[in-house]
Coordinates of C-alpha atoms in Angstrom, one line a residue:
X11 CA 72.1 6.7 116.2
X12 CA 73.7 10.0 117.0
X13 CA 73.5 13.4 116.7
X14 CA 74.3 16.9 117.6
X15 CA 73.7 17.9 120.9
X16 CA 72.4 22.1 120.2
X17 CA 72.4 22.7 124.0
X18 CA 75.1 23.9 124.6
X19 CA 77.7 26.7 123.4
X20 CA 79.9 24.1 121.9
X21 CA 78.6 21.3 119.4
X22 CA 79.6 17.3 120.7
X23 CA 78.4 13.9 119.5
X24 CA 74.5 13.1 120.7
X25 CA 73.7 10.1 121.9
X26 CA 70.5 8.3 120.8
X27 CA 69.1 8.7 124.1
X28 CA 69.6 12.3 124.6
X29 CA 66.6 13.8 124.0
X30 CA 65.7 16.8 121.3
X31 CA 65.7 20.3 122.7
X32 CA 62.1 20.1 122.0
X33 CA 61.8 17.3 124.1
X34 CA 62.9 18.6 127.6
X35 CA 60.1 20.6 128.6
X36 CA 56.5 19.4 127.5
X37 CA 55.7 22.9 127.4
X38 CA 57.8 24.0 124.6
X39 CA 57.5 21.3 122.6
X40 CA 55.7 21.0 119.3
X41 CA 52.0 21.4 120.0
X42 CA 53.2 24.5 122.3
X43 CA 54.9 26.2 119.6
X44 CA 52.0 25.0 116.7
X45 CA 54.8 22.3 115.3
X46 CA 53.9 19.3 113.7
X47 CA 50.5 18.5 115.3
X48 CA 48.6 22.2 114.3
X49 CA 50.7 21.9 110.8
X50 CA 49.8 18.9 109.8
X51 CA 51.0 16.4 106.6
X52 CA 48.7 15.1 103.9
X53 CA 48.6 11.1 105.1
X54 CA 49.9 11.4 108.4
X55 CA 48.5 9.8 111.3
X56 CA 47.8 10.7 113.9
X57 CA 50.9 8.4 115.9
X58 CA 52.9 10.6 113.2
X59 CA 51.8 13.7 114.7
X60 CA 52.4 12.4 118.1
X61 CA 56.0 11.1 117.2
X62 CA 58.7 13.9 118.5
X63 CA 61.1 12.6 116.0
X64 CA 59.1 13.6 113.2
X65 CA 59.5 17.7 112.6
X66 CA 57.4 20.1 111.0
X67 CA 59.6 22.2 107.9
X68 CA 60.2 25.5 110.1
X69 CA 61.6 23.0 112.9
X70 CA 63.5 21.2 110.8
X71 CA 65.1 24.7 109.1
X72 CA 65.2 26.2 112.6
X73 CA 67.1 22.8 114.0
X74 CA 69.6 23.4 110.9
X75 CA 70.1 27.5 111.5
X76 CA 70.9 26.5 115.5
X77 CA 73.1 23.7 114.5
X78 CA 74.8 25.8 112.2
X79 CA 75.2 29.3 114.4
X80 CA 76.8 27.1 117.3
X81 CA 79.7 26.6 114.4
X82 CA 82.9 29.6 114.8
X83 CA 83.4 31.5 112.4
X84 CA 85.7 29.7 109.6
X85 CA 88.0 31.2 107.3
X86 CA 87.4 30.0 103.6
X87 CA 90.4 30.2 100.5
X88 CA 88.5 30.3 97.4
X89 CA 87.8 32.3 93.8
X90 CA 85.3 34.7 93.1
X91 CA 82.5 33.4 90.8
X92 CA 79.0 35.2 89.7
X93 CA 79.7 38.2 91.4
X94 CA 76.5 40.1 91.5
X95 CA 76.3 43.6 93.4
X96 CA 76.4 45.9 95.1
X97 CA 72.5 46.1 94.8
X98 CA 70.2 49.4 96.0
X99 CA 70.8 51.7 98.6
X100 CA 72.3 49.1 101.5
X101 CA 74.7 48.0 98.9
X102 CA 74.6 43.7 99.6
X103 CA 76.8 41.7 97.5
X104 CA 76.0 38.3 96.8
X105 CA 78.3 35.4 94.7
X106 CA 79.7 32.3 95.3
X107 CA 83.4 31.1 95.7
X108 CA 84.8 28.1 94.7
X109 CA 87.8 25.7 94.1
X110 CA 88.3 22.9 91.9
X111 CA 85.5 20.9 92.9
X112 CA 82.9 22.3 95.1
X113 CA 81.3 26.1 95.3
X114 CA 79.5 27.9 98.2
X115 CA 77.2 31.0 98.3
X116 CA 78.0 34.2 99.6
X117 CA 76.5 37.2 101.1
X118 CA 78.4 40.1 102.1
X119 CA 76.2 43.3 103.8
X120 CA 76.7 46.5 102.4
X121 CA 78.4 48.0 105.4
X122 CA 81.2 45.4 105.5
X123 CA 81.6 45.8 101.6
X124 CA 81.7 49.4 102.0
X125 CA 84.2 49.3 105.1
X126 CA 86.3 47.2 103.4
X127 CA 89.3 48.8 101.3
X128 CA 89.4 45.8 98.3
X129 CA 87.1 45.7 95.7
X130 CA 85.7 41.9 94.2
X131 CA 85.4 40.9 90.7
X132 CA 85.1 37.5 89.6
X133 CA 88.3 35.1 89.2
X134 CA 90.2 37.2 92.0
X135 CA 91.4 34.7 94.7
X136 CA 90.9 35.2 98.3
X137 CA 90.3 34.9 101.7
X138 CA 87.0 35.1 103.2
X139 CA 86.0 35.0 107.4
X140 CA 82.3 34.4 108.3
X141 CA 79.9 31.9 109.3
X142 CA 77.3 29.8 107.9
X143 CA 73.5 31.0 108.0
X144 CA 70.2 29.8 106.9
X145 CA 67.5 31.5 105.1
X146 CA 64.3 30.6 107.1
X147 CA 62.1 31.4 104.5
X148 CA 63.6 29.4 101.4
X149 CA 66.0 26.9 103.7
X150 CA 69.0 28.0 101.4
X151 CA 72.4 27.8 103.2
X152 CA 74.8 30.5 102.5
X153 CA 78.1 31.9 104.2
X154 CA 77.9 35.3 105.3
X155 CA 81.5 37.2 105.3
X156 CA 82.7 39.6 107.4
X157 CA 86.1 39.9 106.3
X158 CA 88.1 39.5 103.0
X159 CA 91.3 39.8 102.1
X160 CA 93.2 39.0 99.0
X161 CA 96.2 36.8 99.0
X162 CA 99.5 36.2 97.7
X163 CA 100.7 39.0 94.6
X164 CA 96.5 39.6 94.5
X165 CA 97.1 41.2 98.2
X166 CA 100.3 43.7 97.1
X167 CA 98.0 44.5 94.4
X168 CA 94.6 45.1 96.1
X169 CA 96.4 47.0 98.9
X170 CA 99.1 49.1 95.9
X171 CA 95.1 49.7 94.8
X172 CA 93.8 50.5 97.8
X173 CA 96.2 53.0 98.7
X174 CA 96.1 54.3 94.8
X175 CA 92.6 55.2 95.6
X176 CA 93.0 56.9 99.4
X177 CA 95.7 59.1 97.5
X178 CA 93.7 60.0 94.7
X179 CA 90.6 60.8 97.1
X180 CA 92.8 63.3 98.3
X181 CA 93.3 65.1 95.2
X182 CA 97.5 64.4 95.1
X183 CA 96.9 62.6 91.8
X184 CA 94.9 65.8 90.4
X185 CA 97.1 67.2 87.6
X186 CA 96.0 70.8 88.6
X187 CA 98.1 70.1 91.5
X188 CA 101.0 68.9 90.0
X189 CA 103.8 71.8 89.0
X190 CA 105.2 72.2 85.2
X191 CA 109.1 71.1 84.5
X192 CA 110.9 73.9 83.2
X193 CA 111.9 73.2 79.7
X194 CA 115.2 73.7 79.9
X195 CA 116.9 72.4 82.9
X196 CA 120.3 73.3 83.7
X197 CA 120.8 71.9 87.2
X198 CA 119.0 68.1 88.0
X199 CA 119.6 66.0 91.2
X200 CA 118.6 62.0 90.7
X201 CA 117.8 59.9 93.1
X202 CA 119.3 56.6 93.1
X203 CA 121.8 53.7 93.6
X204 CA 125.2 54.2 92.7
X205 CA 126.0 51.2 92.4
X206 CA 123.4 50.0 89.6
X207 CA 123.5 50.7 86.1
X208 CA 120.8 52.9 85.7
X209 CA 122.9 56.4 87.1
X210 CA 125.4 55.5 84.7
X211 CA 122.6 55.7 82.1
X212 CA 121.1 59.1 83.2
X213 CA 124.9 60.3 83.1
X214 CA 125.5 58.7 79.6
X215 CA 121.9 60.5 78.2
X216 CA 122.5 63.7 79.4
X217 CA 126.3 63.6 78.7
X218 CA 125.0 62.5 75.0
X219 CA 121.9 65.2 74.8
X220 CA 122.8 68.1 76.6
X221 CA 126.3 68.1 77.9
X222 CA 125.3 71.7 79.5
X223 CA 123.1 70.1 82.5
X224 CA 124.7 70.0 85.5
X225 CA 124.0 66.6 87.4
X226 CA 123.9 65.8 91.1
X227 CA 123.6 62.7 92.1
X228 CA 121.9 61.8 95.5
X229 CA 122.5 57.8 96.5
X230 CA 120.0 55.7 98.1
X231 CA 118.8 52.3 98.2
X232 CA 115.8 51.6 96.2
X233 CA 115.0 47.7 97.5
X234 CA 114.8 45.9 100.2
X235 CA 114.6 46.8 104.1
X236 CA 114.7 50.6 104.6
X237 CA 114.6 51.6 101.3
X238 CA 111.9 54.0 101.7
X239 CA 113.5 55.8 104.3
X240 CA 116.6 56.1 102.7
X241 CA 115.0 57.7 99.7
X242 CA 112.3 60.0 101.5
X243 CA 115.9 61.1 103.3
X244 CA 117.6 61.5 99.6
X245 CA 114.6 63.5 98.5
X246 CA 114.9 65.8 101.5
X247 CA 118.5 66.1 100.5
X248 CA 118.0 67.1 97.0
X249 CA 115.1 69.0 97.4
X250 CA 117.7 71.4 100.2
X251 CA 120.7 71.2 97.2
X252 CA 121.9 75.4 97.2
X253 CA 121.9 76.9 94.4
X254 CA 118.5 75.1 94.0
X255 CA 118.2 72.4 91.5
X256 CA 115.5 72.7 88.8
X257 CA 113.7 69.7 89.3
X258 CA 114.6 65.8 91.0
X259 CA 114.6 62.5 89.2
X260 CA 113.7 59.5 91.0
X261 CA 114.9 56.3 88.8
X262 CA 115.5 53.0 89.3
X263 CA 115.7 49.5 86.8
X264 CA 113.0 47.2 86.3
X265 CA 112.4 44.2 88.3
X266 CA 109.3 42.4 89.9
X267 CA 106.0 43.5 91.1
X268 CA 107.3 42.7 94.7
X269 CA 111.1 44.6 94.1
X270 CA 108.9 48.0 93.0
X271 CA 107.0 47.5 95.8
X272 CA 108.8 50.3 97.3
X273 CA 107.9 53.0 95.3
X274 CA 104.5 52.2 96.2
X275 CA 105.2 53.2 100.2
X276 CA 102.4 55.7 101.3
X277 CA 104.7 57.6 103.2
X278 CA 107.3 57.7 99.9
X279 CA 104.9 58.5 97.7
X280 CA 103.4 62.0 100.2
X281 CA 107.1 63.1 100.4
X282 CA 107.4 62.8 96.5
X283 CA 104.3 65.0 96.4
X284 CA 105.0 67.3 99.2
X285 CA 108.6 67.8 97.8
X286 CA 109.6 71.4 97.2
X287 CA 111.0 70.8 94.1
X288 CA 109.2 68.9 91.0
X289 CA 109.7 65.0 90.7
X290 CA 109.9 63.3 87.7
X291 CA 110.0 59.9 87.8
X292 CA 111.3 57.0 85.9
X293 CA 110.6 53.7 87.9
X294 CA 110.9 49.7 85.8
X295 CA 110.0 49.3 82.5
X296 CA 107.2 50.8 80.2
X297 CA 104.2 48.8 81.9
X298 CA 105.6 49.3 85.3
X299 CA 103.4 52.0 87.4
X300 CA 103.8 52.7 90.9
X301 CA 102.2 55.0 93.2
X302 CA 105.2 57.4 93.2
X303 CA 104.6 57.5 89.2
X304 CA 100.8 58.8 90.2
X305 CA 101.6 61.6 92.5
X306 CA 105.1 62.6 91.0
X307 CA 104.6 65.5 88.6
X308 CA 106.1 63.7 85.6
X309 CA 106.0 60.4 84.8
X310 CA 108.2 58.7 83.0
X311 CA 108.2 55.0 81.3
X312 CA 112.3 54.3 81.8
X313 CA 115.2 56.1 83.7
X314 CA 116.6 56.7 80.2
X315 CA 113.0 58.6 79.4
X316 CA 113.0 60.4 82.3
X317 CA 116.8 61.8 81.5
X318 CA 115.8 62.5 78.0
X319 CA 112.5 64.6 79.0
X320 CA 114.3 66.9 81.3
X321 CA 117.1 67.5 78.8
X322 CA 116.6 68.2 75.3
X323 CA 119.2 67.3 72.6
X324 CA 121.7 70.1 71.9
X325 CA 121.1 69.3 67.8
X326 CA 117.6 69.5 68.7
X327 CA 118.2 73.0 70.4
X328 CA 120.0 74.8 68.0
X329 CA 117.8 73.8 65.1
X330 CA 114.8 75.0 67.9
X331 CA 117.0 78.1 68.0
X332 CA 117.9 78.3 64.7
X333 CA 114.0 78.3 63.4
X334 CA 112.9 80.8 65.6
X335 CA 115.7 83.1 64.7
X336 CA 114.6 82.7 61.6
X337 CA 110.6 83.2 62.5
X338 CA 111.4 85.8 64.3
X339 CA 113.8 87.7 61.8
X340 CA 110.4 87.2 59.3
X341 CA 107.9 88.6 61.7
X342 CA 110.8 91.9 62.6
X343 CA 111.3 92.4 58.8
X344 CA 107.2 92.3 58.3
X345 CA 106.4 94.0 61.3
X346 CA 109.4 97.1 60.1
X347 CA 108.0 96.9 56.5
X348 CA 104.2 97.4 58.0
X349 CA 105.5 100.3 60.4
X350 CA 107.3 102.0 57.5
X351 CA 104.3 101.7 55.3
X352 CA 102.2 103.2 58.2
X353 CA 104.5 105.8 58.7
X354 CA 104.2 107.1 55.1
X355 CA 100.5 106.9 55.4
X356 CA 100.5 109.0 58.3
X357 CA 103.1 111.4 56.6
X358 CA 100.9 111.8 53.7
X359 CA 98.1 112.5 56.1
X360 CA 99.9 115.1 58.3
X361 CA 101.3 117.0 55.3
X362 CA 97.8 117.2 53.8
X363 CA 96.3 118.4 57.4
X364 CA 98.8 121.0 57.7
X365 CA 98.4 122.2 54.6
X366 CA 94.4 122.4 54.4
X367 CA 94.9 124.0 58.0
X368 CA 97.2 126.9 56.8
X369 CA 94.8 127.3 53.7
X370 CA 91.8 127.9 56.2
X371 CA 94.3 129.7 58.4
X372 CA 95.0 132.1 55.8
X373 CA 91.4 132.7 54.5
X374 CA 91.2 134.0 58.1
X375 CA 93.6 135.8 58.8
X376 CA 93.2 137.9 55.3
X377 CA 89.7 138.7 56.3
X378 CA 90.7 140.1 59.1
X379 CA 93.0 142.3 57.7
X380 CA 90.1 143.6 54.9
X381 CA 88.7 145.1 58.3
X382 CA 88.4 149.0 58.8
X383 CA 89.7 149.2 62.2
X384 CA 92.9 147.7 60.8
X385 CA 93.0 149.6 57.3
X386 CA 91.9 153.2 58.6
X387 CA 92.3 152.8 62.4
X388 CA 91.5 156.6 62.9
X389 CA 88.1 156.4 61.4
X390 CA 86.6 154.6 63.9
X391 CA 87.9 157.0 67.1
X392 CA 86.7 159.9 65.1
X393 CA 83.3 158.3 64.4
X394 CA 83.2 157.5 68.3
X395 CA 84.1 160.9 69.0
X396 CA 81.1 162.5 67.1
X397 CA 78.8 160.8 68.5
X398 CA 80.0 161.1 72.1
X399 CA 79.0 165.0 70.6
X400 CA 75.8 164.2 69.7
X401 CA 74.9 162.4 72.8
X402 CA 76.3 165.2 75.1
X403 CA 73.8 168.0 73.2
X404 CA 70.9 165.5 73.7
X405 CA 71.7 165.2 77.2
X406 CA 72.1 169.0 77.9
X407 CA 69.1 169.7 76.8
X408 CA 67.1 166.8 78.8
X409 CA 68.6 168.0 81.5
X410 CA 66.9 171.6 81.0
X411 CA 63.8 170.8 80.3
X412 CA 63.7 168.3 83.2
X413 CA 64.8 170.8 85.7
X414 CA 61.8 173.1 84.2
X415 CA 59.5 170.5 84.9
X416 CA 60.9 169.7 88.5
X417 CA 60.3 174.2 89.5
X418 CA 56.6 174.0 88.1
X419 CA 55.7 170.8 90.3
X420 CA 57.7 172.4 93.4
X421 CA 55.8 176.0 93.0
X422 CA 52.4 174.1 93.0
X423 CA 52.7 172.0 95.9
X424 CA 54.3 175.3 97.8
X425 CA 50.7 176.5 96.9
X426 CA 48.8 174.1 98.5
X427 CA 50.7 173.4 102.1
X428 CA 49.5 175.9 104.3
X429 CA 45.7 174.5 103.5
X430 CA 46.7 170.9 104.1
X431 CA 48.5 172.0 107.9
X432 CA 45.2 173.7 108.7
X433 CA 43.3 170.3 108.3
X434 CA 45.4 168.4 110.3
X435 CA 45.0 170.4 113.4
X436 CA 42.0 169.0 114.4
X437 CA 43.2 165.1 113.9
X438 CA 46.2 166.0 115.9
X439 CA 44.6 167.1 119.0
X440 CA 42.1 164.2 119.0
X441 CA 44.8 161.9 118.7
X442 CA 46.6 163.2 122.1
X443 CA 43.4 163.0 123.9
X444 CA 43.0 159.4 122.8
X445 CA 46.5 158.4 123.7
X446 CA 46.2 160.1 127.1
X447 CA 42.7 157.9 128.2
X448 CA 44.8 155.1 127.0
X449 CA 47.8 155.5 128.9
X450 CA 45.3 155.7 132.3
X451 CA 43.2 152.9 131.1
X452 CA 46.0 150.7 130.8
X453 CA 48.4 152.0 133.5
X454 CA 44.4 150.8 136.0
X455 CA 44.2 147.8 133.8
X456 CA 48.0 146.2 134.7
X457 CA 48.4 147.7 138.8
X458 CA 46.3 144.4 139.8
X459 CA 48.2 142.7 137.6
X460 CA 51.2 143.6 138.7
X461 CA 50.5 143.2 142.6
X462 CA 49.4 139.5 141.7
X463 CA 52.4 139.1 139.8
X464 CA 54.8 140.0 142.3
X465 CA 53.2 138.1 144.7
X466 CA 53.6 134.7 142.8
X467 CA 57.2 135.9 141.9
X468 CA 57.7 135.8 145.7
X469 CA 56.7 132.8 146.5
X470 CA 57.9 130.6 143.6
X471 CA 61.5 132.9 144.4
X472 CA 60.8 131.2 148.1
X473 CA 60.0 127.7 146.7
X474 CA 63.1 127.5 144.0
X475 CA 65.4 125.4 144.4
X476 CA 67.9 127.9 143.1
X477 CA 67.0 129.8 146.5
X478 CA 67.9 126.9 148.5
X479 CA 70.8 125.7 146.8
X480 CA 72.5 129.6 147.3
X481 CA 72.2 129.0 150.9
X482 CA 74.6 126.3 150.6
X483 CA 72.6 123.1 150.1
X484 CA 73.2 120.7 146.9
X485 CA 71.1 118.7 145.1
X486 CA 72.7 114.6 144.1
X487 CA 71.3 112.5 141.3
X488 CA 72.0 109.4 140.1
X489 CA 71.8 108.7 136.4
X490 CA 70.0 112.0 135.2
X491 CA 67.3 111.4 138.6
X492 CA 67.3 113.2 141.6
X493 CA 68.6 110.9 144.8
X494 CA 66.4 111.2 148.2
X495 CA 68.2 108.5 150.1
X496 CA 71.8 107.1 150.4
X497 CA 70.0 102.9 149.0
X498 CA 70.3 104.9 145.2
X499 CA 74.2 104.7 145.8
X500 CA 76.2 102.0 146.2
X501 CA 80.2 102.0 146.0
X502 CA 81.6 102.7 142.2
X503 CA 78.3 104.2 141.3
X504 CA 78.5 107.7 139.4
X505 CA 77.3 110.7 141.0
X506 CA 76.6 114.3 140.1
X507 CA 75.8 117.0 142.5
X508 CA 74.8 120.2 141.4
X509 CA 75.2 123.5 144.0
X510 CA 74.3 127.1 142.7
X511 CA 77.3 127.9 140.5
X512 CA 77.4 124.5 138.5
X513 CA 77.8 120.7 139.1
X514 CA 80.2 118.3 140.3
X515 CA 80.6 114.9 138.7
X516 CA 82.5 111.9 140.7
X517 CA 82.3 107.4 141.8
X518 CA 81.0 106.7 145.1
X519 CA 83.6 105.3 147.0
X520 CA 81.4 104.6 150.6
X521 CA 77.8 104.5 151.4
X522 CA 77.1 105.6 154.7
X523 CA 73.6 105.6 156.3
X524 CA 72.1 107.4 159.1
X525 CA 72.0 105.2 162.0
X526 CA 69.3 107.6 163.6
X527 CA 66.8 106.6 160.3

């Protein structure tokens, strides 16, 4: 009998001697760990329960998970089937792959799906790296990935896919970012071979269309090694063309999924987007689309489409022309014929304004002239006159009897005068009396005052700064305080010092103390 010996980091042949891992150290062994003796089978003996060989169903799963994590991790070709996920919040996937004959469950974790750049959907065809895992719970083997890949044209299309995706994240697919094409271009610059047939289509559609659009042809391979550097090049080129060229055309035949590979270059397709000048493609045949066709701001489905959208027929032109002559010969000859009925209108109107406004005008200006001061001018000076006449008597003789009035007041007041000086004789003297007592009261009242006055004025004269300060001394401070010792200063400090007749403002430039204090 042999076996698997799970010792170890690598898995070799056991030999029917070699004992289980259970079996090394009594003290791990199946009635330490509650195995088969504390579990227990319906009909077992008790020699069964004593048997190492026999296992309990959480050693036997646990034997089976060992054996199988001691296995390196495998890389499996296979097709997607039964895809199912990516489930909640983590995101797990789970499915099977299989071949022709056998199939294997899957799991893949929600942070390796999410880290990955391909997407799975059943029937896609790749390759999976991971190892194999048991479920302890249910015993289910499955094969938890932690890479995937496609493989053959499935890979150039996932990773064409892929990239499609990183691009459009970053908003160079938006159309609100892509610029208009002028619709009539008269100078294009295409982006080639010359030595294919398709530039000697673009010549032959714009030669046939519009014979007027000037063509510049910029040559560059468009397959095989270096291609995309050679055209990111051309498109430089073009885009730098003086005077500058309306837009670009970037054409080339059909072929293969693998020969347009090309034009699906990340680098190609952010210099197609970046280029100064709009890009219109026109890359394979009608189902052909690349990644330059998603970030170019045209796309076209053929080189001869892409000629034929950035040159309009001549015919097709002059009938345009034509037409809108025509429209717009219409909408002048309506647009006059409006105007000159409006004009009329408004002619009618003014005449009949002008007209009701000299009426009124005229109303006016003959009742003025019914006036008197304009019909008998003289009237009204000689009215004006006579009553100046009247108002001259009436004044006159206000005047007299107001002066009457005035001499009868005067001669009775003369009357009484001499009485009223006799009364105030009496008042008069009292009133010198009174202001003499009050002159001595108040001259005794204020001498104290005074003396006690004088002496405070002396001594707060003695105390005043002022006093001192006009004997030469000065007073410092430092920021609006007065200073008492050179510690207030220190060198750069600001200092103001104020003597009798102002103050001086200045830094400190040395502090020196007395040694003596």
């Amino acid at each position: 009998m042999t076996g698997w010996n799970l010792t170890g980091k690598s898995a070799r042949p056991r030999a029917a001697t070699d004992p289980l891992p259970w079996e090394r150290d009594s003290s791990h062994g199946p009635s330490a760990q509650g195995g088969a003796a504390a579990v227990g089978t319906p009909g077992a003996t008790e020699d069964d329960e004593r048997d190492p060989h026999i296992l309990t169903v959480t050693q036997a799963v646990g034997l089976a998970g060992a054996t199988l994590a001691e296995l390196p991790p495998i890389t499996v070709l296979g097709e997607v089937s039964g895809f199912r996920g990516p489930y909640g919040a983590r995101g797990h996937c789970y499915f099977q792959i299989k071949d022709e004959a056998s199939s294997l469950e899957c799991i893949i974790w929600g942070g390796v799906y999410k880290a990955s750049p391909y997407e799975l959907r059943n029937g896609l065809k790749m390759r999976f790296t991971g190892k194999f895992e048991v479920y302890a719970r249910t015993g289910k083997m499955s094969f938890q990935i932690s890479r995937f890949e496609p493989v053959g044209e499935g890979l150039l299309r996932q990773q064409v896919a892929a990239l499609a995706e990183k691009l459009r994240r970053e908003g160079l697919m938006d159309e609100a970012r892509k610029r208009p094409i002028p619709a009539f271009c008269t100078r294009v610059a295409v982006v080639t071979s010359l030595s294919g047939v398709v530039i000697d289509d673009v010549k032959r559609t714009l030669r046939r269309r519009n014979p007027l659009v000037e063509l510049i042809c910029v040559g560059s391979k468009v397959q095989g090694e270096g291609a995309e550097a050679e055209l990111i090049d051309a498109l430089g080129r073009a885009a730098r063309i003086a005077p500058a060229v309306d837009c670009i055309l970037l054409v080339r035949g059909g072929g293969s999924f693998e020969d347009l590979m090309t034009f699906n270059d990340e680098a190609l397709a952010r210099a197609v987007a970046a280029s100064p000048v709009p890009v219109v493609t026109g890359i394979g045949h009608e189902p052909d689309t690349s990644i330059c066709d998603m970030v170019s701001d045209r796309r076209c489905s053929t080189p001869t489409a892409a000629a034929e959208s950035v040159a309009p027929a001549a015919t097709e032109l002059a009938e345009l022309l034509s037409t809108r002559e025509r429209r717009l010969a219409t909408a002048m000859a309506g647009a006059v014929g409006t105007g000159r009925t409006d004009l009329a209108r408004a002619a009618e109107r003014a005449t009949r304004a002008v007209e009701q406004r000299l009426a009124r005008e005229g109303l006016a200006l003959g009742a003025l002239a019914q006036r008197p001061c304009l019909t008998r001018p003289d009237e009204t000076v000689l009215r004006r006159a006579a009553e100046l006449e009247q108002s001259a008597d009436r004044l006159e003789g206000a005047l007299a009897r107001q002066q009457e009035r005035w001499r009868a007041a005067l001669d009775a007041l003369t009357a009484r005068f001499p009485a009223g000086t006799a009364l105030l004789a009496a008042p008069q003297q009292a009133l010198a009396r009174a202001q003499e007592r009050l002159a001595r009261e108040g001259r005794t009242i204020t001498a104290a005052r005074d003396a006690d006055l004088a002496r405070q004025a002396a001594a707060l004269d003695a105390l005043s700064p002022l006093k001192v300060l006009a004997r030469g001394y000065a007073i410092a401070y430092r920021e609006d305080a007065v200073a008492t010792s050179t510690a207030a200063f220190a060198p750069g400090d600001a200092i103001a010092v104020r003597f009798a007749d102002g103050t001086v403002t200045g830094t400190v430039d040395t502090v020196a103390a007395d040694a003596r204090r």
